[in-house]
Amino acid sequence: MRAVTLGSVPATPVVSDVDTPHPQAGELLVKVAASSVNGFDAGTAAGYLQGMMEHRFPLVMGKDFAGTVEALGDGVDSFVVGDAVFGVVMKPFLGTGSLAQYVTVPAGYGVCPIPEGLSAQDAGALGLAGTAALDSVNAVDPGKGETVLVSGATGGVGSLAVQIAAARGAQVIATARPGAEAGFVTGLTGSKIHLVDFTGDLEAQVREIAPGGVDAVLHLAGDGAQLAGLLRPGGRIASTLGFGPDAVEGQEITAHAVMADANAQTLATLAADAVSGALRVPVTASYALEQAPDALAAFGAGALGKLAITCS
Ligand SMILES: NC(=O)c1ccc[n+]([C@@H]2O[C@H](COP(=O)([O-])OP(=O)(O)OC[C@H]3O[C@@H](n4cnc5c(N)ncnc54)[C@H](OP(=O)(O)O)[C@@H]3O)[C@@H](O)[C@H]2O)c1
């Protein structure tokens, strides 16, 4: 099969021929229709995960997938061949990822049926970023009217988190460069959100909106300590970048280091919200699998929202 691979790390990903994987006991073989690019993929190629996870070379990259169940490993009775499914490759090692024509995934973790009304492209872009966004918003649990600063609102996780927080009635303050990025963020929600330019004086802009500090921060980009300093006493910060309780020890605030837990319930919630229109999957560009290295380069250069990969 064709797959986006790394022969070593750090390295530039290439599209090459590798053996099609076989499902092990408890696994599904999924024919991939769509995937997307995540920071995790960029980090893998850059070698940042060395020493943290086993790397199996040639390493097939990719976390998100949407497609059709092609075969079942022994003992799998929760899915049948032909089911439309999506999710996140949740394995303790790197090497059998979803930027490929086929992927094997555990049937019991990180996979969920695609409901009617959700396209494969949107499903393939929703898994990891959606889970990280939902888990982050849940970690700070904003009440109606509370202020939530979303740092990294223009990215894949942020553009979903902005929508989830706004739907809960929070007053969202979103970071964006002026111009196209700001326009993209304001277009995400029907409700009013505040924009702040992170390339300017962030603190002054946030204090003008929330003089006593914000109630909650989602740290998806930027400096966690600086952002934590913008919280009111008793405020909460959730970080996908590892800024956790240790970093705020002795301060009157709470910090949650979020690790996206792409369980079937979370995936089903995200999918249902996407179908109902409560959540728009912010795909801004789509690339064929053969062009996936270009998508990874575009991601690294600073793309808006989600970059989808489609497999024919
Ligand atoms: N812990 C987990 O389980 C988990 C799960 C998913 C993602 N993540 C991590 O979460 C982060 C966000 O993921 P993503 O997929 O949304 O990445 P992304 O698409 O690259 O988004 C990051 C966004 O942040 C913006 N940005 C850069 N510097 C900023 C700053 N100082 N202040 C505010 N915004 C800034 C970027 O805008 P410009 O392009 O204009 O610079 C970009 O739009 C990544 O680091 C990713 O690895 C972790």
Short mmCIF file of C-alpha atoms and ligand atoms in Angstrom, two decimals:
data_model
loop_
_atom_site.label_atom_id
_atom_site.label_comp_id
_atom_site.label_asym_id
_atom_site.label_seq_id
_atom_site.Cartn_x
_atom_site.Cartn_y
_atom_site.Cartn_z
CA MET A 1 0.00 0.00 0.00
CA ARG A 2 0.99 3.64 -0.26
CA ALA A 3 1.82 5.35 3.00
CA VAL A 4 3.53 8.42 4.42
CA THR A 5 6.68 7.06 6.01
CA LEU A 6 9.80 7.95 7.92
CA GLY A 7 12.90 5.77 7.60
CA SER A 8 14.41 7.41 10.67
CA VAL A 9 13.81 10.51 12.78
CA PRO A 10 14.23 13.37 12.47
CA ALA A 11 13.46 13.18 8.74
CA THR A 12 11.26 14.63 6.03
CA PRO A 13 8.26 12.34 5.41
CA VAL A 14 7.94 10.65 2.02
CA VAL A 15 5.16 8.66 0.35
CA SER A 16 6.33 5.11 -0.35
CA ASP A 17 5.20 1.49 -0.75
CA VAL A 18 5.00 -0.59 2.43
CA ASP A 19 3.33 -3.88 3.32
CA THR A 20 -0.39 -3.64 4.05
CA PRO A 21 -0.85 -4.39 7.76
CA HIS A 22 -2.79 -7.43 9.05
CA PRO A 23 -5.18 -7.01 11.96
CA GLN A 24 -3.95 -8.67 15.16
CA ALA A 25 -6.37 -10.20 17.66
CA GLY A 26 -8.72 -7.48 18.87
CA GLU A 27 -7.93 -5.15 15.95
CA LEU A 28 -9.73 -3.81 12.90
CA LEU A 29 -8.19 -3.33 9.49
CA VAL A 30 -9.61 -0.06 8.15
CA LYS A 31 -9.44 1.05 4.52
CA VAL A 32 -8.66 4.72 5.01
CA ALA A 33 -10.79 7.24 3.13
CA ALA A 34 -9.54 10.34 4.92
CA SER A 35 -7.11 11.50 7.57
CA SER A 36 -5.61 14.81 8.66
CA VAL A 37 -2.43 16.44 9.87
CA ASN A 38 -1.78 16.98 13.58
CA GLY A 39 1.00 18.50 15.63
CA PHE A 40 1.73 14.96 16.77
CA ASP A 41 2.76 14.03 13.20
CA ALA A 42 4.99 17.07 12.90
CA GLY A 43 6.52 16.24 16.28
CA THR A 44 7.12 12.63 15.24
CA ALA A 45 8.95 13.66 12.05
CA ALA A 46 10.99 16.19 14.01
CA GLY A 47 12.14 13.43 16.35
CA TYR A 48 10.51 14.95 19.44
CA LEU A 49 8.97 11.65 20.53
CA GLN A 50 12.27 9.74 20.63
CA GLY A 51 12.69 8.15 24.02
CA MET A 52 9.01 8.66 24.83
CA MET A 53 7.47 6.01 22.55
CA GLU A 54 8.84 2.99 20.70
CA HIS A 55 9.44 3.82 16.99
CA ARG A 56 8.98 0.97 14.45
CA PHE A 57 10.60 1.71 11.09
CA PRO A 58 9.67 2.18 8.34
CA LEU A 59 7.37 4.29 10.43
CA VAL A 60 3.93 4.92 8.92
CA MET A 61 2.75 8.28 10.27
CA GLY A 62 -0.75 9.46 11.16
CA LYS A 63 -3.21 9.58 14.05
CA ASP A 64 -6.63 10.45 12.55
CA PHE A 65 -8.58 8.13 10.29
CA ALA A 66 -11.98 7.68 8.70
CA GLY A 67 -12.86 4.79 6.44
CA THR A 68 -14.42 1.37 6.16
CA VAL A 69 -13.76 -1.81 8.12
CA GLU A 70 -12.02 -4.17 5.70
CA ALA A 71 -11.21 -7.12 8.00
CA LEU A 72 -11.50 -8.16 11.64
CA GLY A 73 -8.84 -9.63 13.92
CA ASP A 74 -9.67 -12.60 16.13
CA GLY A 75 -12.19 -11.92 18.85
CA VAL A 76 -13.68 -8.74 17.40
CA ASP A 77 -17.46 -8.77 17.53
CA SER A 78 -18.24 -5.08 18.01
CA PHE A 79 -17.85 -4.19 14.31
CA VAL A 80 -18.54 -5.93 11.02
CA VAL A 81 -16.79 -5.68 7.67
CA GLY A 82 -18.16 -2.71 5.77
CA ASP A 83 -18.85 -0.51 8.82
CA ALA A 84 -17.96 3.15 8.32
CA VAL A 85 -15.70 4.16 11.23
CA PHE A 86 -13.47 6.98 12.35
CA GLY A 87 -11.16 7.77 15.21
CA VAL A 88 -7.59 8.08 16.40
CA VAL A 89 -4.80 5.50 16.27
CA MET A 90 -4.24 4.87 19.99
CA LYS A 91 -1.29 2.50 20.26
CA PRO A 92 1.64 2.53 22.66
CA PHE A 93 4.16 2.59 19.77
CA LEU A 94 4.67 4.55 16.55
CA GLY A 95 4.82 2.87 13.16
CA THR A 96 1.38 1.72 11.99
CA GLY A 97 -0.30 5.07 11.48
CA SER A 98 -3.22 6.27 9.41
CA LEU A 99 -1.55 8.37 6.70
CA ALA A 100 -1.85 5.31 4.51
CA GLN A 101 -4.32 3.37 2.41
CA TYR A 102 -4.93 0.94 5.30
CA VAL A 103 -4.50 1.10 9.07
CA THR A 104 -4.96 -1.39 11.90
CA VAL A 105 -6.51 -0.08 15.12
CA PRO A 106 -7.67 -1.62 18.40
CA ALA A 107 -11.41 -2.31 18.11
CA GLY A 108 -11.87 -1.33 21.76
CA TYR A 109 -10.19 2.08 21.87
CA GLY A 110 -10.10 5.09 19.58
CA VAL A 111 -12.75 4.02 17.09
CA CYS A 112 -16.44 4.78 16.65
CA PRO A 113 -19.04 4.43 13.88
CA ILE A 114 -19.44 7.39 11.50
CA PRO A 115 -23.04 8.54 11.86
CA GLU A 116 -25.12 9.34 8.82
CA GLY A 117 -24.63 12.94 7.79
CA LEU A 118 -20.92 13.16 8.64
CA SER A 119 -18.59 13.10 5.62
CA ALA A 120 -15.48 10.93 5.63
CA GLN A 121 -13.36 14.06 5.19
CA ASP A 122 -14.83 15.75 8.26
CA ALA A 123 -14.69 12.52 10.29
CA GLY A 124 -11.05 12.08 9.30
CA ALA A 125 -10.20 15.55 10.58
CA LEU A 126 -12.19 15.39 13.81
CA GLY A 127 -10.65 12.68 16.00
CA LEU A 128 -7.50 13.95 17.70
CA ALA A 129 -8.11 17.70 17.50
CA GLY A 130 -11.75 17.28 18.53
CA THR A 131 -10.86 15.08 21.48
CA ALA A 132 -8.13 17.46 22.63
CA ALA A 133 -10.55 20.39 22.31
CA LEU A 134 -13.39 18.68 24.17
CA ASP A 135 -11.12 17.31 26.91
CA SER A 136 -9.56 20.77 27.37
CA VAL A 137 -12.90 22.56 27.62
CA ASN A 138 -14.19 19.87 30.02
CA ALA A 139 -11.06 20.26 32.17
CA VAL A 140 -11.80 23.94 32.83
CA ASP A 141 -15.58 23.39 32.70
CA PRO A 142 -16.62 26.97 31.89
CA GLY A 143 -19.92 28.20 33.29
CA LYS A 144 -22.30 30.42 31.35
CA GLY A 145 -20.86 33.92 31.02
CA GLU A 146 -17.39 32.98 32.26
CA THR A 147 -14.44 34.29 30.27
CA VAL A 148 -12.29 31.69 28.49
CA LEU A 149 -9.07 32.76 26.78
CA VAL A 150 -8.24 30.34 23.94
CA SER A 151 -4.56 30.68 23.06
CA GLY A 152 -4.02 28.96 19.71
CA ALA A 153 -7.59 29.56 18.49
CA THR A 154 -6.52 29.53 14.83
CA GLY A 155 -5.22 25.93 14.96
CA GLY A 156 -7.02 22.64 14.59
CA VAL A 157 -7.63 22.14 18.31
CA GLY A 158 -8.33 25.82 18.97
CA SER A 159 -10.86 26.31 16.21
CA LEU A 160 -12.89 23.41 17.64
CA ALA A 161 -12.38 24.49 21.27
CA VAL A 162 -13.63 28.01 20.50
CA GLN A 163 -16.88 26.54 19.20
CA ILE A 164 -17.32 24.15 22.14
CA ALA A 165 -16.67 26.86 24.74
CA ALA A 166 -18.97 29.37 22.99
CA ALA A 167 -21.75 26.76 22.77
CA ARG A 168 -21.59 26.43 26.56
CA GLY A 169 -22.28 30.13 26.92
CA ALA A 170 -18.72 31.16 27.78
CA GLN A 171 -17.40 34.55 26.71
CA VAL A 172 -14.56 33.48 24.45
CA ILE A 173 -11.43 35.55 24.00
CA ALA A 174 -9.54 34.08 21.05
CA THR A 175 -5.99 34.71 19.86
CA ALA A 176 -5.42 35.44 16.18
CA ARG A 177 -3.14 37.50 14.02
CA PRO A 178 -5.03 40.41 12.40
CA GLY A 179 -6.41 39.82 8.90
CA ALA A 180 -7.32 36.41 7.49
CA GLU A 181 -6.67 34.60 10.78
CA ALA A 182 -8.96 36.94 12.71
CA GLY A 183 -11.65 36.55 10.04
CA PHE A 184 -11.38 32.78 10.23
CA VAL A 185 -11.90 32.77 14.01
CA THR A 186 -14.84 35.16 14.03
CA GLY A 187 -16.46 32.98 11.36
CA LEU A 188 -16.37 29.93 13.65
CA THR A 189 -19.26 30.88 15.90
CA GLY A 190 -22.50 32.72 15.45
CA SER A 191 -22.07 34.30 18.87
CA LYS A 192 -19.82 37.25 19.56
CA ILE A 193 -16.26 36.48 20.53
CA HIS A 194 -13.42 38.78 21.47
CA LEU A 195 -10.24 38.70 19.42
CA VAL A 196 -6.77 39.44 20.73
CA ASP A 197 -3.59 39.67 18.64
CA PHE A 198 -0.95 37.43 20.21
CA THR A 199 1.80 39.21 18.26
CA GLY A 200 0.98 42.42 20.16
CA ASP A 201 0.65 43.18 23.88
CA LEU A 202 -1.51 40.19 24.81
CA GLU A 203 -1.78 41.05 28.49
CA ALA A 204 -3.03 44.59 27.86
CA GLN A 205 -5.62 43.38 25.36
CA VAL A 206 -6.92 40.65 27.68
CA ARG A 207 -7.01 42.96 30.72
CA GLU A 208 -9.09 45.45 28.77
CA ILE A 209 -11.75 42.74 28.30
CA ALA A 210 -11.35 41.07 31.72
CA PRO A 211 -9.70 43.59 34.11
CA GLY A 212 -9.73 41.18 37.06
CA GLY A 213 -8.33 38.31 35.00
CA VAL A 214 -10.05 35.61 32.98
CA ASP A 215 -11.88 32.66 34.54
CA ALA A 216 -10.20 30.05 32.36
CA VAL A 217 -7.44 29.61 29.79
CA LEU A 218 -6.99 26.97 27.12
CA HIS A 219 -3.26 26.77 26.47
CA LEU A 220 -2.93 25.31 22.97
CA ALA A 221 -0.07 27.60 21.93
CA GLY A 222 2.09 30.31 23.48
CA ASP A 223 3.71 30.63 26.88
CA GLY A 224 1.82 28.76 29.60
CA ALA A 225 3.24 30.83 32.46
CA GLN A 226 2.33 34.11 30.76
CA LEU A 227 -1.19 32.82 30.10
CA ALA A 228 -1.59 31.54 33.65
CA GLY A 229 -0.71 35.05 34.80
CA LEU A 230 -3.84 36.32 33.06
CA LEU A 231 -6.15 34.20 35.25
CA ARG A 232 -8.18 35.66 38.12
CA PRO A 233 -7.48 34.12 41.54
CA GLY A 234 -9.16 30.71 41.53
CA GLY A 235 -9.01 30.48 37.72
CA ARG A 236 -8.29 27.31 35.72
CA ILE A 237 -5.92 26.57 32.87
CA ALA A 238 -5.96 23.48 30.65
CA SER A 239 -2.92 22.80 28.49
CA THR A 240 -2.28 20.41 25.61
CA LEU A 241 1.38 21.38 25.85
CA GLY A 242 2.17 19.77 29.20
CA PHE A 243 1.71 22.85 31.42
CA GLY A 244 0.33 21.13 34.52
CA PRO A 245 -0.06 21.34 38.31
CA ASP A 246 3.72 21.50 38.97
CA ALA A 247 3.98 24.71 36.96
CA VAL A 248 1.46 26.57 39.16
CA GLU A 249 2.47 25.23 42.55
CA GLY A 250 1.82 27.77 45.28
CA GLN A 251 -0.44 29.89 43.06
CA GLU A 252 -4.14 30.36 43.60
CA ILE A 253 -5.02 28.70 40.28
CA THR A 254 -5.57 25.17 38.96
CA ALA A 255 -3.73 23.68 35.97
CA HIS A 256 -4.65 20.57 34.01
CA ALA A 257 -2.20 18.92 31.58
CA VAL A 258 -4.54 17.35 29.02
CA MET A 259 -3.74 14.13 27.19
CA ALA A 260 -6.43 13.57 24.57
CA ASP A 261 -8.39 10.44 25.49
CA ALA A 262 -10.06 9.43 22.24
CA ASN A 263 -12.49 6.93 23.71
CA ALA A 264 -15.54 5.86 21.73
CA GLN A 265 -17.91 7.97 23.86
CA THR A 266 -15.95 11.16 23.22
CA LEU A 267 -15.71 10.40 19.50
CA ALA A 268 -19.45 9.71 19.34
CA THR A 269 -20.21 13.02 21.10
CA LEU A 270 -18.04 14.95 18.66
CA ALA A 271 -19.58 13.18 15.67
CA ALA A 272 -23.12 13.84 16.88
CA ASP A 273 -22.33 17.54 17.38
CA ALA A 274 -20.83 17.73 13.91
CA VAL A 275 -23.95 16.14 12.40
CA SER A 276 -26.31 18.44 14.31
CA GLY A 277 -24.35 21.48 13.19
CA ALA A 278 -23.36 22.40 16.76
CA LEU A 279 -19.72 21.84 15.76
CA ARG A 280 -18.23 22.71 12.39
CA VAL A 281 -15.15 20.70 11.42
CA PRO A 282 -12.84 23.52 10.31
CA VAL A 283 -11.18 21.89 7.27
CA THR A 284 -9.49 24.68 5.32
CA ALA A 285 -7.63 22.62 2.70
CA SER A 286 -7.57 19.05 1.44
CA TYR A 287 -4.64 17.09 0.01
CA ALA A 288 -4.40 13.69 -1.69
CA LEU A 289 -2.34 11.07 0.17
CA GLU A 290 0.45 11.45 -2.42
CA GLN A 291 0.63 15.16 -1.49
CA ALA A 292 0.62 14.54 2.27
CA PRO A 293 4.23 15.75 2.66
CA ASP A 294 3.07 19.11 1.23
CA ALA A 295 0.28 19.17 3.81
CA LEU A 296 2.79 18.51 6.58
CA ALA A 297 4.97 21.33 5.27
CA ALA A 298 1.95 23.67 5.10
CA PHE A 299 1.01 22.71 8.65
CA GLY A 300 4.52 23.52 9.84
CA ALA A 301 4.39 26.89 8.08
CA GLY A 302 1.20 27.83 10.00
CA ALA A 303 -2.05 26.67 8.45
CA LEU A 304 -5.50 27.67 9.65
CA GLY A 305 -7.85 25.05 11.13
CA LYS A 306 -7.52 21.47 9.90
CA LEU A 307 -5.71 20.14 6.82
CA ALA A 308 -7.46 17.04 5.49
CA ILE A 309 -5.82 14.16 3.63
CA THR A 310 -7.99 12.08 1.32
CA CYS A 311 -7.24 8.61 -0.03
CA SER A 312 -8.98 7.46 -3.18
N1 LIG B 1 -1.80 16.66 24.60
C1 LIG B 1 -2.53 16.17 23.62
O1 LIG B 1 -3.17 15.11 23.76
C2 LIG B 1 -2.61 16.93 22.32
C3 LIG B 1 -3.58 16.59 21.37
C4 LIG B 1 -3.67 17.37 20.21
C5 LIG B 1 -2.79 18.44 20.03
N2 LIG B 1 -1.83 18.69 20.95
C6 LIG B 1 -0.93 19.85 20.81
O2 LIG B 1 -1.73 21.01 20.94
C7 LIG B 1 -1.17 22.07 20.16
C8 LIG B 1 -2.26 22.63 19.25
O3 LIG B 1 -2.54 21.65 18.27
P1 LIG B 1 -3.10 22.06 16.84
O4 LIG B 1 -3.28 20.82 16.08
O5 LIG B 1 -4.24 22.97 17.03
O6 LIG B 1 -1.84 22.88 16.28
P2 LIG B 1 -1.83 23.99 15.18
O7 LIG B 1 -2.91 23.69 14.19
O8 LIG B 1 -0.43 24.17 14.74
O9 LIG B 1 -2.30 25.30 15.96
C9 LIG B 1 -1.49 26.13 16.71
C10 LIG B 1 -1.98 27.55 16.43
O10 LIG B 1 -1.44 28.40 17.40
C11 LIG B 1 -1.08 29.63 16.78
N3 LIG B 1 -0.02 30.22 17.56
C12 LIG B 1 1.32 30.11 17.41
N4 LIG B 1 1.96 30.81 18.38
C13 LIG B 1 0.99 31.35 19.15
C14 LIG B 1 1.01 32.17 20.31
N5 LIG B 1 2.17 32.57 20.88
N6 LIG B 1 -0.16 32.52 20.86
C15 LIG B 1 -1.34 32.13 20.32
N7 LIG B 1 -1.43 31.37 19.21
C16 LIG B 1 -0.27 30.99 18.64
C17 LIG B 1 -0.66 29.25 15.40
O11 LIG B 1 -0.88 30.37 14.58
P3 LIG B 1 0.17 30.83 13.46
O12 LIG B 1 0.16 29.72 12.46
O13 LIG B 1 -0.40 32.09 12.96
O14 LIG B 1 1.50 30.96 14.14
C18 LIG B 1 -1.55 28.08 15.08
O15 LIG B 1 -2.71 28.49 14.38
C19 LIG B 1 0.00 21.45 19.40
O16 LIG B 1 1.19 21.76 20.08
C20 LIG B 1 -0.27 19.95 19.45
O17 LIG B 1 0.90 19.18 19.35
C21 LIG B 1 -1.71 17.94 22.10
#
